[in-house]
Amino acid sequence: MNCRSVLMQSFPVTLLLPASLAAAGQQVAIQKGMSSAGQPACTIQVGAFADKNNADAIIRRLKQNSFEAFSVRNGKGLYVVLSGAYPTREKARADAARLVTDNLIKEYIIVPFKGGASNKDCRRFQAERGGQAPPMRLPDTRKGPDGGTTSAASTIHTSHVATTLVERAPEAVTVQAPENDSGHMQAHAVVSQGTGSGTTQATYRPEESIEQREHGGRVYPAFENNPGPVQASDSARAATQVQAPVADRARLATAWQQYNGGKIAAAAALFGSLLSQPEFSLEARYGLTRCHLAGKDFARALPELELLVKKRYRLHDTLPELVKILVERREFKKASDYALLFGEKERAVWQGRIEQGIFAQEYARMRERGVPEAVAFVKGHEGTLRRCGQQGAFNTLAAYLAQKGRPDEAAAIYRTMFACSGDEGVQLGILYALKPLVPRAELLTLAEQKQGGGAVTPAHRAKLETFRVEVLRGLLAEEPEHVEKNALALLKMRPDDQVALTTLGWWYFKKERYEEAYGCFRQLSSGASKRPEHVEGMVYALMKLERLDEALTVARMNGNDQKAAALVDEIQLKMLWNKLVILPPDSPEIEVLARRILRIRPDNEDIRVVRAWWYYNREEFAKAYQEFNALYCRNRLGKGYAYGLASTLLKLKRYDEAAAVAADNKGQDERLEAFETRVYLERAHAAYEGGRYEEAERYFAKVVAADPDDEESKTLLESSRYRKTFIAKALSPIVGLSGHTFGSVSRDVHGPFGNGVYGLIQQGIDWVRLPGDTLLRTYGESSYMTRSWEPQYYDLLTNSAGIELTEKHFRVGVEYSVQRWTRQSPSTGTTRGVFPFFGWYHDWSKYMHDESDDAGWFNILSLSGSTYGKVAQDLSGSTGTTAMGMVNQGIDWLALPGNIILNSFGEFRFNLRTRDYVYYNSYGPAVGTELQKSPFRAGVEYYWEHDPGQHLIIPRVTLYLRWYYDWDLKPKK
C-alpha cells in the first residue's frame, strides 16, 4: 500500500459538483496520487459517517486538542474525515504510525490528497503552513460491538474523490484516467451534464482493481470486485444508487444497537442478512461472530473467526478470540500457528498458555499409558522442566516413576528441579523426596552446596544442617565400610552426637582400633547422658588393650549398674583366659584353670567345652566322652556339643552310636551333614586294613553312593572287590605291573634317509620295593626300526628280557637281547648278547606363566626340558661299549585350544660305540618346533648330523610324530 494507490469502489460512485462551476467542453482533471511540485500528495482518512453531525463532532474534538481536521462528502453521501496533507506517502505513513503508537487512533487509510474544505485548497494549506501540511492527530472514536461510535474506515470503500472544479461539463465526455504511480491504470470516468439545478454528476467504475488498505500500520488486501458496466444516468438514478448503501448501513447500525442492548438473536439475524452485501460483509460477519461468542456457541464462532483472521480483519479483536477458543478446544497446533500473528509480547504470552495446554494434555495422556510414556514425556518437555515450569506436575510425575520402580528417572527429574528452583521450601522438599532414590552421598553433596551458598537464609541453613545430620545417621547404618568418614563428618557438625560416637566407638572396636574406641566410649561416659553400654564399651576396649586393672577399676566404680557388675566377673575370667591361652594344648594346668573359671561361672559351658577338647586332644577319649555327653544332655542345641560327642564316639569305634548322634543333629550343625559318611568311611578303612574285604566293600559302597566324586573311595571299593578274586590273591605279593611304549614316525624332507619308523613296547613286573624307594623289577621288551634308505643295514627287530633296579631317575641292570636285521639272511643278520647297562631319564619344567595384567608381551608358559640316555657293555664283544642319549631345552610358548602346547627346542643328541662304529657313530645339535598333546608330539626339526667315521656332516630336515605312554596294570589299592 502506498499513497499513490487509487482507492476504488466495488460499485459506481457518484460525485456531486456545483453546476455553477462546470465549464462546457472542459475535461475533468483526474489528479495522480503524487501531486505536482509544491502540492500535497497524501492525506490520512480517519473515518466516514452517514450523519454529518457525527463527522462534525469528530472534527470539533480534534480541533479542541489542537489538531486540524476537515471533512469531504463523497459520492455516496458519506462525510469522510481527513487529517493532514503530506508531500509523500512515507511521511503520511510515519505520522499515522505515531498516531497509532500514541493510542490516538487504531485504524487508518492513506489516500491521495484531492483537496480540502470549501474555503481551503492545497496551495492555501501550504501557504499558511510554510509549504508543509501538519499532521492531524485524531483520537480513536471507533466503537466495536461493545458500544460506542465506529469509524467506517475499515468497512466502507471510500471512492476516489475528484475535487477539480469545472465551468461546465458536456453531456457525455469520456476521459482516460492517467496512469497512477503504482503502475496500475485508473478507472475510466464517465462525466455527464446533470439536469438538476447547478450540479454535475460524475460516475466512476473501477475495472478489476484491488483496494489496498492500511490498518494500524499493516497492509492487508481487500476484496476484488468487478461489477458490470455502469451507464450514465439522471439524478433520480443516482439518488437510488446512493440510498441502497445508506439503508444497509442503517441496518448494520441497528444490528450493533441490538447487540449492545443484549438482544443477541435479533442482532444475529440482522448481521446474517448483510453477509451477502460485499461492502458490509466483513463487518456483518464480525458482528455475527460476536453474537456466537456472546451465546457461547463456539463451534459456530470458530470457522467465522478463522475466516476473519485470514482476511486480517480487526485482528486485535478476532485473533485473541480465535486463539482462546482453539486453546480451550485443545487444538494447540492450530493455536500455535495463529499465535505467530501476534506482536512479540502478546505472542510470548499466548505461546506460554499454549505450551501449558500441550503439557497438560500430554501429561493426562501419559498418565493413562504408563511408565514408558512418562519417560518419553519428560524428555519431550525437558525445556519446561529446566525452566522450573509445571513444578507440581513434574513433582507428581517423579513420585509416580519412583512408585513404578524407576528411581533413576524420578531422581533425574528431582535433580533438575532442585538445580533451577530458588524456593528454599521446594529445595528442602526435593531433598527429602530424593532420600529413597539416590545414594546418600549425593544427598550430602546437594545439601552442602546449598548450605554453602551466600544467599541462604540462616533458618534454611539450619534446616539443611539438620537434613545432613539425618542423612549421615542413615549412612552410619547403611555403609559400614564408611562409618569412620560419615561419623566424623557428623561429629564435625554435632561434636556430642551420641549416635555418631556410639557407632564410631563400636566400629573402632570391631576394627581392633581399641585405643580410638576407648576414646569414644570415654567421651560418652563422661557426659550427662551416660548409658550402661557406654561403660561396657569402655571396659571392653580396656580389656582388649590388656589394661585389665583399669578395666576392673571402671567396672567396680559403676558397680551399681547391673552390666558393670557383670563385667567384674568378665574381667576376672579374661585374666584366667589369658593364662589359659598361652599354655600348651596338653598342659596339665589347663584343667586347673578350668576349675577356677568354673568356680566363678559354674554354668560356663565354654570352659567345659575347652576341657572336653583338652581330653580329646590328649586321646583321653573316655573323659572327653563324659564331658561331651554331659554338655549334650544338658543342651542338645549347644553349638559343637553333638559334633564333639559324635567325634568322641567315632574314636571309641562306637560307630553305630556316632552315626545316630550325627543323624539326629545334622540339622543344627552343618559339620554333621556328612558325618554319617565319615563314619562309613572310617569303618570301611578299618575293615580294609584288617583284611575284612567283604565289610570294606559294603561300607565303601555307601560312601560312594553318598559322594560319587570320591575317587579314593571308588578305588578302594574296586580294590575290595578285586582283593576277593583269585588273581588279586595271586598278585598281592608284587608291587606292580608297569610297562611303557614309545616310538616315532619320520620323513626327511631334506636329507638322504627318507622315511623312518621306530617303535618299542615293554611290560615288566615290579616285584618288591627296597629301601630308598628302589624297585626290583623284571621285564620283556620288543622294538622295531626301519627306514627307506639302505634298509638292509638299518631295518632291525630286537627282543630283550632283563632285570633291573629302578629309582626315580636312574636304572641299572642286565638284559639279554636278540637282534635281527630283517633285510639280511637269518644266519648272517642275527646277533645275540648279554648287556649290563646303566640308564637315566629326567625332565623338568620351570614354570613362568604370569596371568597378571602387567605381564607384558613375553608371557610364556614354561621353560621345559629333559635328558635321557643309556650306557651298555656287550659281553659278547660284537659292539663293545655303547652309549646313546640326548639333552633337550625348550620353550612352551602358549596353549592352543584342546590344551595343545606350542613348543620350540634346542637339543644335542649322540650315538656312540667302541666297535664297528664307522656306520653307527653320530652326534650333533638339532633345533625344532612341535605341538605337544600327551602322549604325542608332532613337529619339524633341523639336525646337523655329524658322522665321524666317514667325516661327514649331513644336514637333515625331518617331519615327525613321536609318542610315549606308560601304565601299571595292577590296581593301586
mmCIF file of C-alpha atoms in Angstrom, residues 571-736:
data_model
loop_
_atom_site.group_PDB
_atom_site.id
_atom_site.type_symbol
_atom_site.label_atom_id
_atom_site.label_comp_id
_atom_site.label_asym_id
_atom_site.label_seq_id
_atom_site.Cartn_x
_atom_site.Cartn_y
_atom_site.Cartn_z
ATOM 1 C CA ILE A 571 37.389 -59.208 83.588
ATOM 2 C CA GLN A 572 38.468 -61.863 86.052
ATOM 3 C CA LEU A 573 37.524 -64.527 83.558
ATOM 4 C CA LYS A 574 39.532 -62.646 80.968
ATOM 5 C CA MET A 575 42.565 -62.803 83.204
ATOM 6 C CA LEU A 576 42.155 -66.536 83.598
ATOM 7 C CA TRP A 577 41.589 -66.991 79.892
ATOM 8 C CA ASN A 578 44.774 -65.019 79.198
ATOM 9 C CA LYS A 579 46.680 -67.534 81.248
ATOM 10 C CA LEU A 580 44.821 -70.396 79.649
ATOM 11 C CA VAL A 581 45.534 -69.488 76.033
ATOM 12 C CA ILE A 582 49.279 -69.283 76.478
ATOM 13 C CA LEU A 583 49.533 -72.802 77.826
ATOM 14 C CA PRO A 584 50.469 -75.751 75.592
ATOM 15 C CA PRO A 585 47.448 -77.756 74.412
ATOM 16 C CA ASP A 586 48.372 -80.703 76.613
ATOM 17 C CA SER A 587 49.414 -78.689 79.677
ATOM 18 C CA PRO A 588 48.024 -80.107 82.910
ATOM 19 C CA GLU A 589 47.442 -76.547 84.137
ATOM 20 C CA ILE A 590 44.552 -76.196 81.677
ATOM 21 C CA GLU A 591 42.431 -78.426 83.874
ATOM 22 C CA VAL A 592 43.376 -76.361 86.961
ATOM 23 C CA LEU A 593 42.414 -73.062 85.298
ATOM 24 C CA ALA A 594 39.203 -74.635 84.056
ATOM 25 C CA ARG A 595 38.224 -75.491 87.632
ATOM 26 C CA ARG A 596 38.960 -71.901 88.778
ATOM 27 C CA ILE A 597 36.853 -70.481 85.952
ATOM 28 C CA LEU A 598 34.036 -72.860 86.793
ATOM 29 C CA ARG A 599 34.115 -71.632 90.396
ATOM 30 C CA ILE A 600 33.389 -68.091 89.082
ATOM 31 C CA ARG A 601 30.943 -69.240 86.452
ATOM 32 C CA PRO A 602 29.692 -72.727 87.323
ATOM 33 C CA ASP A 603 27.391 -72.684 84.329
ATOM 34 C CA ASN A 604 30.086 -71.570 81.899
ATOM 35 C CA GLU A 605 29.750 -74.140 79.182
ATOM 36 C CA ASP A 606 32.599 -72.676 77.126
ATOM 37 C CA ILE A 607 35.241 -73.696 79.639
ATOM 38 C CA ARG A 608 33.728 -77.164 79.852
ATOM 39 C CA VAL A 609 33.991 -77.428 76.080
ATOM 40 C CA VAL A 610 37.632 -76.398 76.370
ATOM 41 C CA ARG A 611 38.239 -79.104 78.962
ATOM 42 C CA ALA A 612 36.423 -81.703 76.850
ATOM 43 C CA TRP A 613 38.525 -80.981 73.800
ATOM 44 C CA TRP A 614 41.613 -80.947 76.030
ATOM 45 C CA TYR A 615 40.785 -84.524 76.964
ATOM 46 C CA TYR A 616 40.123 -85.367 73.306
ATOM 47 C CA ASN A 617 43.462 -83.962 72.128
ATOM 48 C CA ARG A 618 45.242 -85.908 74.853
ATOM 49 C CA GLU A 619 43.464 -89.003 73.477
ATOM 50 C CA GLU A 620 41.701 -89.462 76.769
ATOM 51 C CA PHE A 621 38.561 -90.275 74.813
ATOM 52 C CA ALA A 622 36.685 -91.759 77.784
ATOM 53 C CA LYS A 623 36.920 -88.471 79.771
ATOM 54 C CA ALA A 624 36.194 -86.473 76.645
ATOM 55 C CA TYR A 625 33.079 -88.593 76.148
ATOM 56 C CA GLN A 626 31.911 -87.844 79.724
ATOM 57 C CA GLU A 627 32.278 -84.073 79.231
ATOM 58 C CA PHE A 628 30.660 -84.002 75.786
ATOM 59 C CA ASN A 629 27.882 -86.332 76.859
ATOM 60 C CA ALA A 630 27.112 -84.138 79.906
ATOM 61 C CA LEU A 631 27.050 -80.991 77.734
ATOM 62 C CA TYR A 632 24.904 -82.733 75.107
ATOM 63 C CA CYS A 633 22.393 -83.978 77.643
ATOM 64 C CA ARG A 634 22.231 -80.516 79.214
ATOM 65 C CA ASN A 635 21.793 -78.627 75.940
ATOM 66 C CA ARG A 636 21.351 -80.671 72.784
ATOM 67 C CA LEU A 637 21.298 -77.486 70.721
ATOM 68 C CA GLY A 638 24.584 -76.246 72.084
ATOM 69 C CA LYS A 639 26.890 -75.486 69.207
ATOM 70 C CA GLY A 640 29.536 -78.146 68.848
ATOM 71 C CA TYR A 641 28.267 -80.453 71.613
ATOM 72 C CA ALA A 642 26.791 -83.045 69.285
ATOM 73 C CA TYR A 643 29.808 -82.826 66.981
ATOM 74 C CA GLY A 644 32.209 -83.362 69.877
ATOM 75 C CA LEU A 645 30.168 -86.262 71.191
ATOM 76 C CA ALA A 646 29.943 -87.924 67.758
ATOM 77 C CA SER A 647 33.679 -87.443 67.138
ATOM 78 C CA THR A 648 34.496 -88.962 70.501
ATOM 79 C CA LEU A 649 32.243 -91.957 69.863
ATOM 80 C CA LEU A 650 33.942 -92.420 66.497
ATOM 81 C CA LYS A 651 37.350 -92.504 68.172
ATOM 82 C CA LEU A 652 35.985 -95.070 70.592
ATOM 83 C CA LYS A 653 34.885 -97.058 67.481
ATOM 84 C CA ARG A 654 31.300 -96.933 68.637
ATOM 85 C CA TYR A 655 30.247 -96.439 65.047
ATOM 86 C CA ASP A 656 26.519 -97.006 65.364
ATOM 87 C CA GLU A 657 26.159 -94.564 68.272
ATOM 88 C CA ALA A 658 28.270 -91.938 66.452
ATOM 89 C CA ALA A 659 26.109 -92.278 63.321
ATOM 90 C CA ALA A 660 22.907 -91.962 65.367
ATOM 91 C CA VAL A 661 24.070 -88.750 67.088
ATOM 92 C CA ALA A 662 25.114 -87.299 63.733
ATOM 93 C CA ALA A 663 21.814 -88.186 62.089
ATOM 94 C CA ASP A 664 19.789 -86.612 64.953
ATOM 95 C CA ASN A 665 21.680 -83.321 64.949
ATOM 96 C CA LYS A 666 22.828 -82.660 61.376
ATOM 97 C CA GLY A 667 20.080 -80.048 61.012
ATOM 98 C CA GLN A 668 21.671 -77.934 63.797
ATOM 99 C CA ASP A 669 25.330 -78.455 62.911
ATOM 100 C CA GLU A 670 26.335 -78.491 59.235
ATOM 101 C CA ARG A 671 29.522 -80.362 60.119
ATOM 102 C CA LEU A 672 27.366 -83.380 60.911
ATOM 103 C CA GLU A 673 25.785 -83.298 57.457
ATOM 104 C CA ALA A 674 28.493 -85.565 56.066
ATOM 105 C CA PHE A 675 29.408 -87.164 59.387
ATOM 106 C CA GLU A 676 27.473 -90.318 58.653
ATOM 107 C CA THR A 677 29.552 -90.760 55.511
ATOM 108 C CA ARG A 678 32.667 -90.159 57.601
ATOM 109 C CA VAL A 679 31.577 -92.955 59.943
ATOM 110 C CA TYR A 680 31.107 -95.279 56.969
ATOM 111 C CA LEU A 681 34.499 -94.251 55.570
ATOM 112 C CA GLU A 682 36.407 -94.917 58.795
ATOM 113 C CA ARG A 683 34.563 -98.177 59.260
ATOM 114 C CA ALA A 684 35.434 -99.181 55.695
ATOM 115 C CA HIS A 685 39.099 -98.246 56.141
ATOM 116 C CA ALA A 686 39.273 -100.225 59.374
ATOM 117 C CA ALA A 687 37.758 -103.236 57.642
ATOM 118 C CA TYR A 688 40.057 -102.876 54.608
ATOM 119 C CA GLU A 689 43.179 -102.585 56.759
ATOM 120 C CA GLY A 690 42.007 -105.573 58.764
ATOM 121 C CA GLY A 691 41.573 -107.633 55.609
ATOM 122 C CA ARG A 692 37.788 -107.814 56.008
ATOM 123 C CA TYR A 693 37.176 -107.037 52.342
ATOM 124 C CA GLU A 694 33.514 -108.059 52.354
ATOM 125 C CA GLU A 695 32.767 -105.486 55.094
ATOM 126 C CA ALA A 696 35.043 -102.919 53.436
ATOM 127 C CA GLU A 697 33.202 -103.336 50.126
ATOM 128 C CA ARG A 698 29.823 -102.794 51.837
ATOM 129 C CA TYR A 699 30.801 -99.541 53.554
ATOM 130 C CA PHE A 700 32.862 -98.182 50.658
ATOM 131 C CA ALA A 701 29.765 -98.649 48.512
ATOM 132 C CA LYS A 702 27.788 -96.479 50.966
ATOM 133 C CA VAL A 703 30.496 -93.803 50.851
ATOM 134 C CA VAL A 704 30.495 -93.735 47.042
ATOM 135 C CA ALA A 705 26.684 -93.583 46.968
ATOM 136 C CA ALA A 706 26.802 -90.515 49.227
ATOM 137 C CA ASP A 707 29.726 -88.904 47.405
ATOM 138 C CA PRO A 708 30.119 -90.094 43.785
ATOM 139 C CA ASP A 709 33.144 -87.804 43.302
ATOM 140 C CA ASP A 710 35.240 -89.524 45.980
ATOM 141 C CA GLU A 711 37.797 -91.174 43.686
ATOM 142 C CA GLU A 712 39.801 -92.722 46.503
ATOM 143 C CA SER A 713 36.741 -94.493 47.868
ATOM 144 C CA LYS A 714 35.862 -95.665 44.370
ATOM 145 C CA THR A 715 39.352 -97.106 44.003
ATOM 146 C CA LEU A 716 39.198 -98.781 47.382
ATOM 147 C CA LEU A 717 35.761 -100.164 46.561
ATOM 148 C CA GLU A 718 37.084 -101.763 43.385
ATOM 149 C CA SER A 719 40.157 -102.879 45.232
ATOM 150 C CA SER A 720 37.997 -104.507 47.895
ATOM 151 C CA ARG A 721 36.101 -106.384 45.218
ATOM 152 C CA TYR A 722 39.347 -107.242 43.398
ATOM 153 C CA ARG A 723 41.076 -108.443 46.546
ATOM 154 C CA LYS A 724 38.458 -111.123 46.884
ATOM 155 C CA THR A 725 39.385 -112.634 43.448
ATOM 156 C CA PHE A 726 41.925 -115.396 42.809
ATOM 157 C CA ILE A 727 44.109 -113.161 40.595
ATOM 158 C CA ALA A 728 44.297 -110.496 43.284
ATOM 159 C CA LYS A 729 45.281 -113.013 45.875
ATOM 160 C CA ALA A 730 47.957 -114.303 43.490
ATOM 161 C CA LEU A 731 49.262 -110.841 42.605
ATOM 162 C CA SER A 732 49.028 -109.350 46.010
ATOM 163 C CA PRO A 733 52.713 -110.045 46.862
ATOM 164 C CA ILE A 734 54.034 -107.960 43.930
ATOM 165 C CA VAL A 735 54.270 -104.135 43.830
ATOM 166 C CA GLY A 736 53.035 -103.538 40.296
#
